[in-house]
Tab-separated table of C-alpha atoms in Angstrom:
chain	number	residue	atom	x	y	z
A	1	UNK	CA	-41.178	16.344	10.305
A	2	UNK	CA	-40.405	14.337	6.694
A	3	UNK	CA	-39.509	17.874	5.998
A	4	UNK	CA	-36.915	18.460	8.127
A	5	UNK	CA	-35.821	14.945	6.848
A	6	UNK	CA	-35.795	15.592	3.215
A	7	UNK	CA	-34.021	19.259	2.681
A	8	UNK	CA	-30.684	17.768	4.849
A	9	UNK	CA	-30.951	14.407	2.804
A	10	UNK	CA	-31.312	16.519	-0.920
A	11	UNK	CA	-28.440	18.808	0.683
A	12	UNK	CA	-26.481	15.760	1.377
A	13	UNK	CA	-26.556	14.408	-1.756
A	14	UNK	CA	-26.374	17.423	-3.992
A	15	UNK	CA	-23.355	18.258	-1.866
A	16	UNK	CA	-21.944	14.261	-2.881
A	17	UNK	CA	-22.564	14.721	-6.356
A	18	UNK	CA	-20.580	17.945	-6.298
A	19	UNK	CA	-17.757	16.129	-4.930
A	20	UNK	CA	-18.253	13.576	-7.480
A	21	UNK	CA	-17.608	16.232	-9.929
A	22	UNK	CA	-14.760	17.549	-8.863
A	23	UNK	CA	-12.832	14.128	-8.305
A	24	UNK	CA	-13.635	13.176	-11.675
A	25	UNK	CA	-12.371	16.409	-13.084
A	26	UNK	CA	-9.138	16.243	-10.721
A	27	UNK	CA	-9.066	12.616	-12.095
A	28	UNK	CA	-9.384	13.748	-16.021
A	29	UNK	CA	-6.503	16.454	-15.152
A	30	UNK	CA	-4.038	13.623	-14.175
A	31	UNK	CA	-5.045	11.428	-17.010
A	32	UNK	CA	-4.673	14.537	-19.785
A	33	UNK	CA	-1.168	15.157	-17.736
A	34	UNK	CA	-0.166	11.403	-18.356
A	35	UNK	CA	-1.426	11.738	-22.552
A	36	UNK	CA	0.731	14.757	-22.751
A	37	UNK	CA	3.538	13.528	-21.142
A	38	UNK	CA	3.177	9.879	-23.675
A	39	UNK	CA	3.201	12.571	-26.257
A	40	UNK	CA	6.152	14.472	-25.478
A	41	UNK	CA	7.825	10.920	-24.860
A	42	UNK	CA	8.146	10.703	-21.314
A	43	UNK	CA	6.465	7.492	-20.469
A	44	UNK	CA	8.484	7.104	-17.255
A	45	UNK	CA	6.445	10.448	-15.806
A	46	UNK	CA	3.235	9.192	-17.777
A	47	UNK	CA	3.513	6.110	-16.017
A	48	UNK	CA	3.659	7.690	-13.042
A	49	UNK	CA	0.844	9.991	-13.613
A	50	UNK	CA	-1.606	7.355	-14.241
A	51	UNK	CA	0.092	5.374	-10.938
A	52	UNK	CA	-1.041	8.248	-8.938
A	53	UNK	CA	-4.650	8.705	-10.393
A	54	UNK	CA	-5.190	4.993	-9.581
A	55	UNK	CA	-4.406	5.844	-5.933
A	56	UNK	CA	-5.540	8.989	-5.445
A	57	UNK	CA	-8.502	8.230	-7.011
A	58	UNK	CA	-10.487	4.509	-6.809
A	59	UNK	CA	-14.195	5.810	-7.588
A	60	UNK	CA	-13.294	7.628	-11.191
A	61	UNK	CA	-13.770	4.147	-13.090
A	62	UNK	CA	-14.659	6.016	-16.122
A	63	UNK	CA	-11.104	8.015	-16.084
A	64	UNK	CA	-9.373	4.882	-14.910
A	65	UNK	CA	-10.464	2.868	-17.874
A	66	UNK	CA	-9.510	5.499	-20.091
A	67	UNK	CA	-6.117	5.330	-17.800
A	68	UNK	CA	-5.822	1.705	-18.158
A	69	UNK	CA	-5.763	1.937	-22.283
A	70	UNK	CA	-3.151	5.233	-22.347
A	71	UNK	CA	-0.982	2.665	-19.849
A	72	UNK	CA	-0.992	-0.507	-22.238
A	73	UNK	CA	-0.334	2.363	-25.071
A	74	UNK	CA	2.767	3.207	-23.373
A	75	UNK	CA	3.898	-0.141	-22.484
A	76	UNK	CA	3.535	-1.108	-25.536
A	77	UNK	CA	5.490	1.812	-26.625
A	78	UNK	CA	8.146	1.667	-24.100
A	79	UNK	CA	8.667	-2.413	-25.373
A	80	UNK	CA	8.803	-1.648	-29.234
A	81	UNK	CA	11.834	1.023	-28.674
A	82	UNK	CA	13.455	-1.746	-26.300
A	83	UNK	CA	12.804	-4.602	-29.317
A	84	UNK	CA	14.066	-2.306	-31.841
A	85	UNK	CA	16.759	-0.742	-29.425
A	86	UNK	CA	18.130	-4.637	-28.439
A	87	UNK	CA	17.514	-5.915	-32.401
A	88	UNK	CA	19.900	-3.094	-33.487
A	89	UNK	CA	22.624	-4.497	-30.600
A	90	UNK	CA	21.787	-8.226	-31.295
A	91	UNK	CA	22.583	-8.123	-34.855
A	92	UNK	CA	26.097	-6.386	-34.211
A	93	UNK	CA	26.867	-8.941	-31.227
A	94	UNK	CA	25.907	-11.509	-33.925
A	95	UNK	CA	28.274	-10.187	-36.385
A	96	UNK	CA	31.250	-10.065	-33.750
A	97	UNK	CA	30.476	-13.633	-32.169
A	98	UNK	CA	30.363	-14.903	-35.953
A	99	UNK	CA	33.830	-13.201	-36.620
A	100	UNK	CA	35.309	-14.839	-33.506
A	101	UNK	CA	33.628	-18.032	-34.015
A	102	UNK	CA	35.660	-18.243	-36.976
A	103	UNK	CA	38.689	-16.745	-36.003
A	104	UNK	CA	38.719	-19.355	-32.963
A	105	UNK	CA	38.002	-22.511	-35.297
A	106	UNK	CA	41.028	-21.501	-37.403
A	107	UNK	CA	43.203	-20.798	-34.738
A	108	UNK	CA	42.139	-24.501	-33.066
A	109	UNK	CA	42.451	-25.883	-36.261
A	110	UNK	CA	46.172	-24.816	-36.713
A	111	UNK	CA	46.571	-25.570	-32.621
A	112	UNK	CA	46.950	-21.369	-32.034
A	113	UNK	CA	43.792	-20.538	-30.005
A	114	UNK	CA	44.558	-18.136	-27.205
A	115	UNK	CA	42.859	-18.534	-23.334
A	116	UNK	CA	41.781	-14.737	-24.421
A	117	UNK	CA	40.429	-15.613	-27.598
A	118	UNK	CA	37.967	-18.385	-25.830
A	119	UNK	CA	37.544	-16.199	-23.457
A	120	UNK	CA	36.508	-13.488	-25.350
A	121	UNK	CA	34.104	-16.084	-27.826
A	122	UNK	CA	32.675	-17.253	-24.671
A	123	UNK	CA	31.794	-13.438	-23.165
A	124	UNK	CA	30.069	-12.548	-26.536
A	125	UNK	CA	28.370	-15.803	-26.656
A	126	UNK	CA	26.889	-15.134	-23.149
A	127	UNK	CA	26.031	-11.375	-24.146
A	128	UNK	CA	24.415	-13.063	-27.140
A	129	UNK	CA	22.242	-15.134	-25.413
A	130	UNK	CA	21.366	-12.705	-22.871
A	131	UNK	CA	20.375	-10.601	-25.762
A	132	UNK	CA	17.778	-13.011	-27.428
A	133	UNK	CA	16.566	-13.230	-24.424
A	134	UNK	CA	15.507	-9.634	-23.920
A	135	UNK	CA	14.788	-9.674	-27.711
A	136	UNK	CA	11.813	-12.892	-27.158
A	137	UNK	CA	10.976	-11.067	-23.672
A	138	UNK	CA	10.172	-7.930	-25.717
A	139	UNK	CA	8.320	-9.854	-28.569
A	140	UNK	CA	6.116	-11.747	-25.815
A	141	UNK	CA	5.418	-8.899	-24.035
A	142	UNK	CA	4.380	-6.945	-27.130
A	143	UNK	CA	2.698	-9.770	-27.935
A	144	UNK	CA	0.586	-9.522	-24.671
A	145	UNK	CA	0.053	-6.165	-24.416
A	146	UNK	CA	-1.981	-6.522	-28.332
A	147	UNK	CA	-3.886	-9.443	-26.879
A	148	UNK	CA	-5.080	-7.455	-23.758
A	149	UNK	CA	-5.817	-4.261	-25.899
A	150	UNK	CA	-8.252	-6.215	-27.935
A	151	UNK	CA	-9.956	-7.760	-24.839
A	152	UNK	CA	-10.162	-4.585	-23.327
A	153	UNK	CA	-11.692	-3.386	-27.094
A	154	UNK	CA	-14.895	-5.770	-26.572
Protein backbone atom coordinates (compact mmCIF):
# COMPACT_ATOMS: atom_id res chain seq x y z
CA UNK A 1 0.00 0.00 0.00
CA UNK A 2 2.88 2.95 0.83
CA UNK A 3 3.65 1.85 -2.63
CA UNK A 4 0.86 2.74 -4.38
CA UNK A 5 1.27 5.99 -2.26
CA UNK A 6 4.74 6.88 -3.17
CA UNK A 7 5.08 6.31 -7.23
CA UNK A 8 1.76 8.92 -7.70
CA UNK A 9 3.36 11.32 -5.01
CA UNK A 10 7.21 11.12 -6.90
CA UNK A 11 5.02 11.43 -10.24
CA UNK A 12 3.36 14.39 -8.81
CA UNK A 13 6.15 16.17 -7.98
CA UNK A 14 8.54 15.36 -10.77
CA UNK A 15 5.64 16.43 -12.95
CA UNK A 16 5.64 20.10 -10.60
CA UNK A 17 9.15 20.56 -10.98
CA UNK A 18 8.82 20.19 -14.73
CA UNK A 19 6.38 22.88 -14.72
CA UNK A 20 8.62 24.82 -12.62
CA UNK A 21 11.01 24.63 -15.39
CA UNK A 22 9.22 25.66 -17.99
CA UNK A 23 7.64 28.85 -16.24
CA UNK A 24 10.95 29.94 -15.35
CA UNK A 25 12.23 29.53 -18.84
CA UNK A 26 8.92 31.25 -20.32
CA UNK A 27 9.75 33.83 -17.54
CA UNK A 28 13.66 34.28 -18.68
CA UNK A 29 12.20 34.61 -22.44
CA UNK A 30 10.13 37.73 -21.44
CA UNK A 31 12.85 39.19 -19.36
CA UNK A 32 15.69 38.65 -22.38
CA UNK A 33 12.68 40.23 -24.69
CA UNK A 34 12.48 43.32 -22.26
CA UNK A 35 16.86 43.62 -22.24
CA UNK A 36 16.68 43.59 -25.95
CA UNK A 37 14.09 45.84 -26.39
CA UNK A 38 16.15 48.50 -23.46
CA UNK A 39 18.87 47.88 -25.93
CA UNK A 40 17.38 48.75 -29.08
CA UNK A 41 15.82 51.80 -27.08
CA UNK A 42 12.38 50.96 -26.73
CA UNK A 43 11.77 51.23 -23.07
CA UNK A 44 8.04 51.87 -23.58
CA UNK A 45 7.77 47.95 -25.00
CA UNK A 46 10.53 46.93 -22.34
CA UNK A 47 8.43 48.28 -19.81
CA UNK A 48 5.79 46.48 -20.88
CA UNK A 49 7.54 43.26 -21.21
CA UNK A 50 8.63 43.13 -17.72
CA UNK A 51 4.74 44.41 -16.75
CA UNK A 52 3.59 41.25 -18.24
CA UNK A 53 6.21 38.78 -16.70
CA UNK A 54 5.19 40.20 -13.29
CA UNK A 55 1.62 39.06 -14.06
CA UNK A 56 1.92 36.26 -15.93
CA UNK A 57 4.28 35.00 -13.77
CA UNK A 58 4.32 35.56 -9.59
CA UNK A 59 6.44 32.30 -8.61
CA UNK A 60 9.72 33.18 -10.97
CA UNK A 61 11.24 35.44 -8.05
CA UNK A 62 14.60 34.75 -9.37
CA UNK A 63 13.61 36.27 -13.03
CA UNK A 64 11.56 38.94 -11.34
CA UNK A 65 14.46 40.27 -9.38
CA UNK A 66 16.52 40.25 -12.29
CA UNK A 67 13.23 42.11 -13.86
CA UNK A 68 13.03 44.51 -11.11
CA UNK A 69 16.89 45.83 -11.75
CA UNK A 70 16.47 45.94 -15.93
CA UNK A 71 13.11 48.17 -14.82
CA UNK A 72 14.96 50.78 -12.47
CA UNK A 73 17.73 50.61 -15.47
CA UNK A 74 15.21 51.88 -17.76
CA UNK A 75 13.60 54.32 -15.58
CA UNK A 76 16.46 55.64 -14.90
CA UNK A 77 17.17 55.82 -18.50
CA UNK A 78 13.90 57.03 -19.65
CA UNK A 79 14.44 60.17 -16.75
CA UNK A 80 18.09 61.15 -17.83
CA UNK A 81 16.87 61.72 -21.69
CA UNK A 82 13.78 63.70 -20.11
CA UNK A 83 16.48 65.86 -17.72
CA UNK A 84 18.69 66.36 -20.56
CA UNK A 85 15.71 66.67 -23.13
CA UNK A 86 13.87 69.57 -20.64
CA UNK A 87 17.63 71.18 -19.65
CA UNK A 88 18.18 71.74 -23.42
CA UNK A 89 14.40 73.60 -23.54
CA UNK A 90 14.89 75.32 -20.09
CA UNK A 91 17.96 77.07 -20.99
CA UNK A 92 16.39 78.51 -24.34
CA UNK A 93 13.04 79.52 -22.40
CA UNK A 94 15.58 81.17 -20.03
CA UNK A 95 17.24 83.03 -22.71
CA UNK A 96 13.80 84.30 -24.24
CA UNK A 97 12.15 85.20 -20.73
CA UNK A 98 15.58 87.13 -20.01
CA UNK A 99 15.24 88.99 -23.44
CA UNK A 100 11.64 89.97 -22.64
CA UNK A 101 12.30 90.69 -19.13
CA UNK A 102 14.36 93.34 -20.41
CA UNK A 103 12.62 94.43 -23.27
CA UNK A 104 9.46 94.90 -20.85
CA UNK A 105 11.50 96.95 -18.10
CA UNK A 106 12.58 99.36 -20.86
CA UNK A 107 9.44 99.69 -22.41
CA UNK A 108 7.79 100.42 -18.62
CA UNK A 109 10.51 102.52 -17.99
CA UNK A 110 9.82 104.86 -21.03
CA UNK A 111 5.77 104.20 -20.23
CA UNK A 112 5.59 101.90 -23.81
CA UNK A 113 4.85 98.37 -22.48
CA UNK A 114 2.26 96.63 -24.60
CA UNK A 115 -0.83 94.26 -22.91
CA UNK A 116 1.00 91.67 -25.50
CA UNK A 117 4.31 92.23 -24.34
CA UNK A 118 3.15 91.36 -20.49
CA UNK A 119 1.34 88.99 -21.79
CA UNK A 120 3.78 87.32 -23.60
CA UNK A 121 6.59 87.83 -20.37
CA UNK A 122 3.98 86.35 -18.28
CA UNK A 123 3.32 83.01 -20.73
CA UNK A 124 7.15 82.36 -20.82
CA UNK A 125 7.45 82.98 -17.20
CA UNK A 126 4.74 80.29 -16.55
CA UNK A 127 6.41 77.86 -19.23
CA UNK A 128 9.55 78.62 -17.23
CA UNK A 129 8.42 77.58 -14.13
CA UNK A 130 6.62 74.68 -15.35
CA UNK A 131 9.91 73.73 -16.79
CA UNK A 132 12.05 73.71 -13.51
CA UNK A 133 9.62 71.90 -12.34
CA UNK A 134 9.93 68.90 -14.62
CA UNK A 135 13.71 69.67 -14.56
CA UNK A 136 13.80 69.08 -10.18
CA UNK A 137 11.04 66.23 -10.84
CA UNK A 138 13.60 64.54 -13.14
CA UNK A 139 16.65 65.22 -10.80
CA UNK A 140 14.59 63.70 -7.73
CA UNK A 141 13.50 60.96 -9.47
CA UNK A 142 16.97 60.12 -10.78
CA UNK A 143 17.95 60.74 -7.60
CA UNK A 144 15.64 57.90 -6.27
CA UNK A 145 15.98 55.51 -8.68
CA UNK A 146 20.28 55.52 -7.62
CA UNK A 147 19.21 55.26 -4.00
CA UNK A 148 16.93 52.17 -4.63
CA UNK A 149 19.55 50.54 -7.03
CA UNK A 150 22.04 50.51 -4.25
CA UNK A 151 19.53 49.06 -1.71
CA UNK A 152 18.57 46.59 -4.02
CA UNK A 153 22.74 46.04 -4.51
CA UNK A 154 23.04 44.81 -0.68
Amino acid sequence: MNKNIIIPLMVGLLTLSACDNSVQQAAETLLNEAGQHFTDGDYDVALAKIDSLRKLYPNAVETRRKALALYQSISLKQAQDDLAHTDSILQVVTHDYNYQKTKVEKDRAELRATAEELLMLNTTKAKLDSLKVRFDMQCAKIKYIHKKQKENIK
